[in-house]
């Protein structure tokens, strides 16, 4: 969507404003300037005496700009190179052999531009090397969201930890209205419990969601349960300390015992869960970010999205990075999820792309809805998905 600041309008057959209690609007119009929504509703009411440019999108279904709840933009220079379906150890070994220095600004800009072109207006990004450049790339395209600085490793952080965020990242977000920063954890096997708790506490102070990769692989479950398995073989003595003592719990149970779950937490991947794990996530209100194409690309298995939905777990969708995906187009994530689970209730997918991540970001009056004052612009459901989602 172009975003000149001059007010413009689009009209379409149908609009789903994603406002609690508000229904669909037939013969709708959205009046906007840049990504800011000035008015949205029935065409006659919105356009009134508006005399600026109006584009008729015909049969389109208008929805709020989407939120990609898990991406690592700093890996955007690694597209099209990683092994497919070879399993997590092969993928991780491949990644470890790459040059992981921050990508050129032009690579980040192109990745963000392509996300924006497919309807994405907000992101929850995770990384540790290129935070300031990612913030700048998002701000340049008018995208909103959160850039997480990921804690990884078992080395004990200094007791008086602040600053919890790199000063350059703090400085970058001060220049970027709409983009915030917070710490995050990598995973229960790769980040010390102490660092995870500190990052979690810092997120609470910042009123930001705490993001953590949880139960992405069977190897993670084995490592936490018994200290064995493919991740133990790969990481022990490196990412995982030699003397690592497994907690003897599932990743979700361990996250709970560390105080990491809750309505302001986002468990990413959640492929290898038991029924008890799903109940714990639901009871604590913890959201799950599904990454179906990344899971397929790396070859870690398929998250049981229908069971998570049935358990009442709030769901989001994320592309993960170009190191484990073909593109950062969330509609392709929807297509992959529906291919994996043809019976998945379509009505659960739009909230996963809009209202649920907006609520997590603490910005549910600004993002994930089509209402005056929102700043996420609009997206159009691709024709092949419209009947299923709308
Ligand atoms: Zn990730």
GROMACS .gro file of C-alpha atoms and ligand atoms in nm:
model
  391
    1UNK     CA    1   0.000   0.000   0.000
    2UNK     CA    2   0.147   0.340  -0.092
    3UNK     CA    3   0.159   0.583   0.196
    4UNK     CA    4   0.164   0.942   0.085
    5UNK     CA    5   0.031   1.168   0.358
    6UNK     CA    6  -0.244   1.320   0.140
    7UNK     CA    7  -0.586   1.178   0.232
    8UNK     CA    8  -0.706   0.910  -0.006
    9UNK     CA    9  -0.987   0.659  -0.001
   10UNK     CA   10  -1.051   0.306  -0.117
   11UNK     CA   11  -1.387   0.142  -0.162
   12UNK     CA   12  -1.471  -0.227  -0.178
   13UNK     CA   13  -1.752  -0.479  -0.167
   14UNK     CA   14  -1.681  -0.575   0.194
   15UNK     CA   15  -1.484  -0.460   0.497
   16UNK     CA   16  -1.404  -0.654   0.814
   17UNK     CA   17  -1.306  -0.382   1.063
   18UNK     CA   18  -1.203  -0.633   1.337
   19UNK     CA   19  -1.361  -0.413   1.605
   20UNK     CA   20  -1.513  -0.613   1.893
   21UNK     CA   21  -1.888  -0.612   1.858
   22UNK     CA   22  -1.884  -0.449   1.514
   23UNK     CA   23  -1.990  -0.661   1.222
   24UNK     CA   24  -1.889  -0.666   0.860
   25UNK     CA   25  -1.959  -0.366   0.643
   26UNK     CA   26  -2.092  -0.414   0.292
   27UNK     CA   27  -2.017  -0.153   0.026
   28UNK     CA   28  -1.742  -0.005   0.242
   29UNK     CA   29  -1.488   0.274   0.224
   30UNK     CA   30  -1.168   0.350   0.412
   31UNK     CA   31  -1.034   0.704   0.421
   32UNK     CA   32  -0.667   0.722   0.514
   33UNK     CA   33  -0.353   0.933   0.507
   34UNK     CA   34  -0.035   0.728   0.496
   35UNK     CA   35  -0.115   0.436   0.726
   36UNK     CA   36  -0.339   0.644   0.951
   37UNK     CA   37  -0.709   0.564   0.922
   38UNK     CA   38  -0.925   0.877   0.915
   39UNK     CA   39  -1.259   0.703   0.870
   40UNK     CA   40  -1.387   0.355   0.787
   41UNK     CA   41  -1.742   0.234   0.733
   42UNK     CA   42  -2.027   0.239   0.482
   43UNK     CA   43  -1.919   0.407   0.160
   44UNK     CA   44  -2.183   0.682   0.160
   45UNK     CA   45  -2.111   0.774   0.520
   46UNK     CA   46  -1.730   0.776   0.485
   47UNK     CA   47  -1.700   0.951   0.153
   48UNK     CA   48  -1.966   1.215   0.228
   49UNK     CA   49  -1.821   1.528   0.080
   50UNK     CA   50  -1.467   1.387   0.045
   51UNK     CA   51  -1.327   1.524  -0.280
   52UNK     CA   52  -0.982   1.358  -0.284
   53UNK     CA   53  -0.873   1.053  -0.483
   54UNK     CA   54  -1.087   0.739  -0.445
   55UNK     CA   55  -0.979   0.399  -0.573
   56UNK     CA   56  -1.247   0.136  -0.617
   57UNK     CA   57  -1.111  -0.209  -0.532
   58UNK     CA   58  -1.430  -0.376  -0.656
   59UNK     CA   59  -1.485  -0.724  -0.516
   60UNK     CA   60  -1.203  -0.692  -0.262
   61UNK     CA   61  -1.238  -0.764   0.111
   62UNK     CA   62  -1.068  -0.496   0.322
   63UNK     CA   63  -0.910  -0.588   0.654
   64UNK     CA   64  -0.669  -0.406   0.886
   65UNK     CA   65  -0.298  -0.408   0.802
   66UNK     CA   66  -0.150  -0.737   0.924
   67UNK     CA   67   0.096  -0.806   1.205
   68UNK     CA   68   0.377  -1.056   1.153
   69UNK     CA   69   0.429  -1.186   1.506
   70UNK     CA   70   0.765  -1.353   1.450
   71UNK     CA   71   1.040  -1.255   1.211
   72UNK     CA   72   1.417  -1.216   1.227
   73UNK     CA   73   1.482  -0.937   0.978
   74UNK     CA   74   1.855  -0.944   1.051
   75UNK     CA   75   1.870  -1.277   0.862
   76UNK     CA   76   1.719  -1.125   0.546
   77UNK     CA   77   2.046  -1.164   0.356
   78UNK     CA   78   2.027  -1.544   0.382
   79UNK     CA   79   1.727  -1.609   0.157
   80UNK     CA   80   1.725  -1.911  -0.074
   81UNK     CA   81   2.033  -2.079   0.072
   82UNK     CA   82   1.936  -2.298   0.366
   83UNK     CA   83   1.875  -2.675   0.355
   84UNK     CA   84   1.511  -2.778   0.323
   85UNK     CA   85   1.347  -3.038   0.539
   86UNK     CA   86   1.679  -3.175   0.664
   87UNK     CA   87   1.593  -3.128   1.031
   88UNK     CA   88   1.694  -2.876   1.292
   89UNK     CA   89   2.055  -2.992   1.351
   90UNK     CA   90   2.135  -2.964   0.979
   91UNK     CA   91   1.971  -2.623   0.957
   92UNK     CA   92   2.143  -2.494   1.274
   93UNK     CA   93   2.481  -2.622   1.151
   94UNK     CA   94   2.421  -2.446   0.820
   95UNK     CA   95   2.330  -2.122   1.001
   96UNK     CA   96   2.636  -2.144   1.226
   97UNK     CA   97   2.854  -2.151   0.915
   98UNK     CA   98   2.711  -1.828   0.770
   99UNK     CA   99   2.836  -1.475   0.801
  100UNK     CA  100   2.584  -1.339   1.051
  101UNK     CA  101   2.702  -0.979   1.049
  102UNK     CA  102   2.418  -0.727   0.998
  103UNK     CA  103   2.295  -0.721   0.638
  104UNK     CA  104   2.336  -0.408   0.425
  105UNK     CA  105   2.066  -0.147   0.479
  106UNK     CA  106   1.942  -0.205   0.122
  107UNK     CA  107   1.873  -0.573   0.199
  108UNK     CA  108   1.672  -0.482   0.511
  109UNK     CA  109   1.487  -0.210   0.323
  110UNK     CA  110   1.393  -0.450   0.043
  111UNK     CA  111   1.268  -0.713   0.290
  112UNK     CA  112   1.053  -0.459   0.475
  113UNK     CA  113   0.922  -0.313   0.149
  114UNK     CA  114   0.811  -0.657   0.033
  115UNK     CA  115   0.639  -0.722   0.367
  116UNK     CA  116   0.455  -0.393   0.338
  117UNK     CA  117   0.354  -0.473  -0.020
  118UNK     CA  118   0.179  -0.791   0.098
  119UNK     CA  119  -0.029  -0.609   0.359
  120UNK     CA  120   0.193  -0.624   0.667
  121UNK     CA  121   0.179  -0.311   0.882
  122UNK     CA  122   0.337  -0.434   1.203
  123UNK     CA  123   0.598  -0.681   1.320
  124UNK     CA  124   0.744  -0.845   1.625
  125UNK     CA  125   1.106  -0.880   1.518
  126UNK     CA  126   1.372  -1.073   1.709
  127UNK     CA  127   1.747  -1.043   1.673
  128UNK     CA  128   2.070  -0.953   1.843
  129UNK     CA  129   2.296  -0.800   1.578
  130UNK     CA  130   2.110  -0.549   1.366
  131UNK     CA  131   1.844  -0.398   1.594
  132UNK     CA  132   1.907  -0.031   1.516
  133UNK     CA  133   1.916  -0.095   1.139
  134UNK     CA  134   1.596  -0.301   1.161
  135UNK     CA  135   1.423  -0.020   1.351
  136UNK     CA  136   1.532   0.229   1.084
  137UNK     CA  137   1.411   0.004   0.801
  138UNK     CA  138   1.069  -0.043   0.964
  139UNK     CA  139   1.031   0.328   1.035
  140UNK     CA  140   1.128   0.421   0.678
  141UNK     CA  141   0.832   0.217   0.547
  142UNK     CA  142   0.596   0.342   0.819
  143UNK     CA  143   0.566   0.001   0.986
  144UNK     CA  144   0.490  -0.035   1.357
  145UNK     CA  145   0.588  -0.291   1.613
  146UNK     CA  146   0.846  -0.427   1.848
  147UNK     CA  147   1.213  -0.504   1.789
  148UNK     CA  148   1.330  -0.758   2.046
  149UNK     CA  149   1.691  -0.782   2.154
  150UNK     CA  150   1.741  -1.152   2.209
  151UNK     CA  151   1.926  -1.284   2.514
  152UNK     CA  152   2.117  -1.603   2.438
  153UNK     CA  153   2.377  -1.800   2.630
  154UNK     CA  154   2.439  -1.931   2.979
  155UNK     CA  155   2.708  -1.689   3.086
  156UNK     CA  156   2.591  -1.510   3.397
  157UNK     CA  157   2.494  -1.151   3.319
  158UNK     CA  158   2.629  -0.885   3.557
  159UNK     CA  159   2.409  -0.858   3.865
  160UNK     CA  160   2.333  -0.490   3.810
  161UNK     CA  161   2.226  -0.560   3.456
  162UNK     CA  162   2.083  -0.241   3.317
  163UNK     CA  163   2.118  -0.143   3.045
  164UNK     CA  164   1.899  -0.432   2.933
  165UNK     CA  165   1.895  -0.297   2.580
  166UNK     CA  166   2.193  -0.187   2.374
  167UNK     CA  167   2.213   0.195   2.385
  168UNK     CA  168   2.215   0.210   2.002
  169UNK     CA  169   1.883   0.025   1.994
  170UNK     CA  170   1.734   0.259   2.256
  171UNK     CA  171   1.853   0.554   2.050
  172UNK     CA  172   1.708   0.408   1.728
  173UNK     CA  173   1.357   0.364   1.872
  174UNK     CA  174   1.360   0.721   2.001
  175UNK     CA  175   1.382   0.827   1.636
  176UNK     CA  176   1.110   0.584   1.522
  177UNK     CA  177   0.755   0.662   1.628
  178UNK     CA  178   0.558   0.341   1.627
  179UNK     CA  179   0.851   0.108   1.688
  180UNK     CA  180   0.951  -0.002   2.038
  181UNK     CA  181   1.225  -0.227   2.171
  182UNK     CA  182   1.237  -0.490   2.445
  183UNK     CA  183   1.451  -0.786   2.544
  184UNK     CA  184   1.351  -1.143   2.457
  185UNK     CA  185   1.484  -1.491   2.523
  186UNK     CA  186   1.605  -1.737   2.260
  187UNK     CA  187   1.498  -2.070   2.408
  188UNK     CA  188   1.493  -2.265   2.733
  189UNK     CA  189   1.797  -2.472   2.627
  190UNK     CA  190   2.005  -2.181   2.497
  191UNK     CA  191   1.943  -1.897   2.743
  192UNK     CA  192   2.009  -1.931   3.115
  193UNK     CA  193   1.706  -1.932   3.347
  194UNK     CA  194   1.847  -1.621   3.514
  195UNK     CA  195   1.870  -1.430   3.185
  196UNK     CA  196   1.522  -1.544   3.085
  197UNK     CA  197   1.372  -1.422   3.412
  198UNK     CA  198   1.552  -1.089   3.382
  199UNK     CA  199   1.439  -1.040   3.024
  200UNK     CA  200   1.085  -1.131   3.127
  201UNK     CA  201   1.096  -0.880   3.413
  202UNK     CA  202   1.230  -0.608   3.185
  203UNK     CA  203   0.944  -0.674   2.941
  204UNK     CA  204   0.693  -0.633   3.225
  205UNK     CA  205   0.845  -0.296   3.315
  206UNK     CA  206   0.831  -0.193   2.949
  207UNK     CA  207   0.473  -0.327   2.906
  208UNK     CA  208   0.603  -0.531   2.612
  209UNK     CA  209   0.535  -0.897   2.533
  210UNK     CA  210   0.803  -1.149   2.626
  211UNK     CA  211   0.892  -1.367   2.326
  212UNK     CA  212   1.054  -1.709   2.348
  213UNK     CA  213   1.103  -2.000   2.105
  214UNK     CA  214   0.924  -2.291   2.275
  215UNK     CA  215   0.907  -2.659   2.178
  216UNK     CA  216   1.019  -2.602   1.821
  217UNK     CA  217   1.185  -2.944   1.789
  218UNK     CA  218   1.155  -3.290   1.938
  219UNK     CA  219   1.522  -3.249   2.033
  220UNK     CA  220   1.433  -2.956   2.260
  221UNK     CA  221   1.176  -3.170   2.443
  222UNK     CA  222   1.430  -3.452   2.490
  223UNK     CA  223   1.704  -3.214   2.604
  224UNK     CA  224   1.484  -3.060   2.872
  225UNK     CA  225   1.338  -3.394   2.979
  226UNK     CA  226   1.653  -3.607   3.001
  227UNK     CA  227   1.951  -3.409   2.866
  228UNK     CA  228   1.968  -3.635   2.560
  229UNK     CA  229   1.864  -3.623   2.195
  230UNK     CA  230   1.972  -3.443   1.881
  231UNK     CA  231   2.000  -3.095   2.033
  232UNK     CA  232   2.206  -3.231   2.322
  233UNK     CA  233   2.440  -3.395   2.071
  234UNK     CA  234   2.465  -3.072   1.872
  235UNK     CA  235   2.488  -2.808   2.144
  236UNK     CA  236   2.628  -2.965   2.464
  237UNK     CA  237   2.958  -2.801   2.550
  238UNK     CA  238   2.877  -2.516   2.310
  239UNK     CA  239   2.542  -2.339   2.338
  240UNK     CA  240   2.438  -2.572   2.623
  241UNK     CA  241   2.689  -2.591   2.911
  242UNK     CA  242   2.874  -2.921   2.965
  243UNK     CA  243   2.732  -2.954   3.315
  244UNK     CA  244   2.373  -2.879   3.204
  245UNK     CA  245   2.119  -3.042   3.434
  246UNK     CA  246   1.789  -3.099   3.253
  247UNK     CA  247   1.488  -2.974   3.449
  248UNK     CA  248   1.301  -3.295   3.365
  249UNK     CA  249   0.997  -3.110   3.242
  250UNK     CA  250   0.839  -3.022   2.910
  251UNK     CA  251   0.941  -2.684   2.765
  252UNK     CA  252   0.600  -2.537   2.850
  253UNK     CA  253   0.613  -2.668   3.209
  254UNK     CA  254   0.966  -2.534   3.247
  255UNK     CA  255   0.862  -2.194   3.109
  256UNK     CA  256   0.579  -2.191   3.363
  257UNK     CA  257   0.813  -2.280   3.650
  258UNK     CA  258   1.039  -1.988   3.552
  259UNK     CA  259   0.744  -1.747   3.548
  260UNK     CA  260   0.772  -1.691   3.175
  261UNK     CA  261   0.411  -1.757   3.072
  262UNK     CA  262   0.112  -1.526   3.083
  263UNK     CA  263  -0.113  -1.309   2.868
  264UNK     CA  264   0.187  -1.088   2.790
  265UNK     CA  265   0.403  -1.375   2.665
  266UNK     CA  266   0.440  -1.522   2.317
  267UNK     CA  267   0.555  -1.882   2.275
  268UNK     CA  268   0.692  -1.917   1.923
  269UNK     CA  269   0.659  -2.241   1.718
  270UNK     CA  270   0.499  -2.467   1.985
  271UNK     CA  271   0.527  -2.772   1.760
  272UNK     CA  272   0.597  -3.042   2.020
  273UNK     CA  273   0.330  -3.003   2.288
  274UNK     CA  274   0.135  -3.244   2.502
  275UNK     CA  275  -0.231  -3.195   2.583
  276UNK     CA  276  -0.121  -3.079   2.931
  277UNK     CA  277   0.111  -2.823   2.768
  278UNK     CA  278  -0.177  -2.684   2.563
  279UNK     CA  279  -0.393  -2.659   2.874
  280UNK     CA  280  -0.114  -2.473   3.058
  281UNK     CA  281  -0.081  -2.227   2.772
  282UNK     CA  282  -0.457  -2.173   2.765
  283UNK     CA  283  -0.490  -2.139   3.144
  284UNK     CA  284  -0.211  -1.881   3.160
  285UNK     CA  285  -0.343  -1.693   2.855
  286UNK     CA  286  -0.008  -1.736   2.682
  287UNK     CA  287  -0.024  -1.667   2.309
  288UNK     CA  288   0.137  -1.897   2.054
  289UNK     CA  289   0.290  -1.781   1.730
  290UNK     CA  290   0.255  -2.046   1.460
  291UNK     CA  291   0.523  -2.053   1.190
  292UNK     CA  292   0.399  -2.328   0.956
  293UNK     CA  293   0.631  -2.264   0.661
  294UNK     CA  294   0.945  -2.229   0.874
  295UNK     CA  295   0.859  -2.555   1.050
  296UNK     CA  296   0.815  -2.727   0.715
  297UNK     CA  297   1.130  -2.571   0.568
  298UNK     CA  298   1.352  -2.675   0.857
  299UNK     CA  299   1.175  -3.008   0.897
  300UNK     CA  300   1.082  -2.993   1.264
  301UNK     CA  301   0.724  -3.119   1.235
  302UNK     CA  302   0.382  -2.956   1.223
  303UNK     CA  303   0.224  -2.764   1.510
  304UNK     CA  304  -0.123  -2.892   1.599
  305UNK     CA  305  -0.298  -2.562   1.527
  306UNK     CA  306  -0.651  -2.708   1.555
  307UNK     CA  307  -0.576  -2.852   1.900
  308UNK     CA  308  -0.429  -2.521   2.016
  309UNK     CA  309  -0.735  -2.336   1.889
  310UNK     CA  310  -0.969  -2.588   2.049
  311UNK     CA  311  -0.784  -2.551   2.381
  312UNK     CA  312  -0.846  -2.175   2.369
  313UNK     CA  313  -0.484  -2.065   2.317
  314UNK     CA  314  -0.462  -1.719   2.156
  315UNK     CA  315  -0.291  -1.763   1.819
  316UNK     CA  316  -0.069  -1.542   1.607
  317UNK     CA  317   0.111  -1.611   1.281
  318UNK     CA  318   0.473  -1.540   1.191
  319UNK     CA  319   0.693  -1.599   0.891
  320UNK     CA  320   1.015  -1.654   1.086
  321UNK     CA  321   1.311  -1.537   0.875
  322UNK     CA  322   1.423  -1.570   0.517
  323UNK     CA  323   1.680  -1.821   0.649
  324UNK     CA  324   1.389  -2.065   0.687
  325UNK     CA  325   1.122  -1.932   0.455
  326UNK     CA  326   1.076  -1.831   0.091
  327UNK     CA  327   0.927  -1.489   0.164
  328UNK     CA  328   0.778  -1.279   0.445
  329UNK     CA  329   0.422  -1.283   0.306
  330UNK     CA  330   0.174  -1.368   0.583
  331UNK     CA  331  -0.094  -1.474   0.334
  332UNK     CA  332   0.141  -1.756   0.230
  333UNK     CA  333   0.157  -1.853   0.598
  334UNK     CA  334  -0.224  -1.874   0.598
  335UNK     CA  335  -0.215  -2.090   0.283
  336UNK     CA  336   0.041  -2.324   0.441
  337UNK     CA  337  -0.158  -2.355   0.763
  338UNK     CA  338  -0.476  -2.435   0.570
  339UNK     CA  339  -0.286  -2.688   0.358
  340UNK     CA  340  -0.163  -2.858   0.676
  341UNK     CA  341  -0.506  -2.838   0.842
  342UNK     CA  342  -0.784  -2.813   0.580
  343UNK     CA  343  -1.051  -2.812   0.850
  344UNK     CA  344  -0.897  -2.532   1.057
  345UNK     CA  345  -1.168  -2.273   1.131
  346UNK     CA  346  -1.108  -1.986   0.893
  347UNK     CA  347  -1.266  -1.735   1.132
  348UNK     CA  348  -0.972  -1.787   1.372
  349UNK     CA  349  -0.716  -1.670   1.119
  350UNK     CA  350  -0.793  -1.299   1.086
  351UNK     CA  351  -0.767  -1.241   1.464
  352UNK     CA  352  -0.432  -1.425   1.452
  353UNK     CA  353  -0.314  -1.175   1.192
  354UNK     CA  354  -0.459  -0.863   1.353
  355UNK     CA  355  -0.629  -0.830   1.691
  356UNK     CA  356  -0.434  -1.091   1.890
  357UNK     CA  357  -0.084  -0.960   1.808
  358UNK     CA  358  -0.211  -0.601   1.845
  359UNK     CA  359  -0.334  -0.684   2.195
  360UNK     CA  360   0.002  -0.846   2.277
  361UNK     CA  361   0.179  -0.530   2.164
  362UNK     CA  362  -0.050  -0.328   2.393
  363UNK     CA  363  -0.171  -0.135   2.089
  364UNK     CA  364  -0.514  -0.275   2.020
  365UNK     CA  365  -0.661   0.071   1.960
  366UNK     CA  366  -0.400   0.154   1.699
  367UNK     CA  367  -0.318  -0.170   1.522
  368UNK     CA  368  -0.517  -0.465   1.396
  369UNK     CA  369  -0.839  -0.273   1.340
  370UNK     CA  370  -0.998  -0.042   1.085
  371UNK     CA  371  -1.116   0.253   1.293
  372UNK     CA  372  -1.039   0.625   1.305
  373UNK     CA  373  -0.701   0.678   1.473
  374UNK     CA  374  -0.559   0.338   1.382
  375UNK     CA  375  -0.216   0.354   1.224
  376UNK     CA  376  -0.181   0.019   1.048
  377UNK     CA  377  -0.351   0.103   0.720
  378UNK     CA  378  -0.551  -0.164   0.541
  379UNK     CA  379  -0.483  -0.494   0.367
  380UNK     CA  380  -0.678  -0.684   0.105
  381UNK     CA  381  -0.748  -1.056   0.149
  382UNK     CA  382  -0.618  -1.235  -0.163
  383UNK     CA  383  -0.910  -1.364  -0.374
  384UNK     CA  384  -0.821  -1.732  -0.318
  385UNK     CA  385  -0.851  -1.685   0.061
  386UNK     CA  386  -1.143  -1.443   0.079
  387UNK     CA  387  -1.427  -1.693   0.107
  388UNK     CA  388  -1.238  -1.900   0.366
  389UNK     CA  389  -1.139  -1.610   0.591
  390UNK     CA  390  -1.431  -1.375   0.553
  391LIG    ZN1  391   1.264  -1.744   1.549
   0.00000   0.00000   0.00000
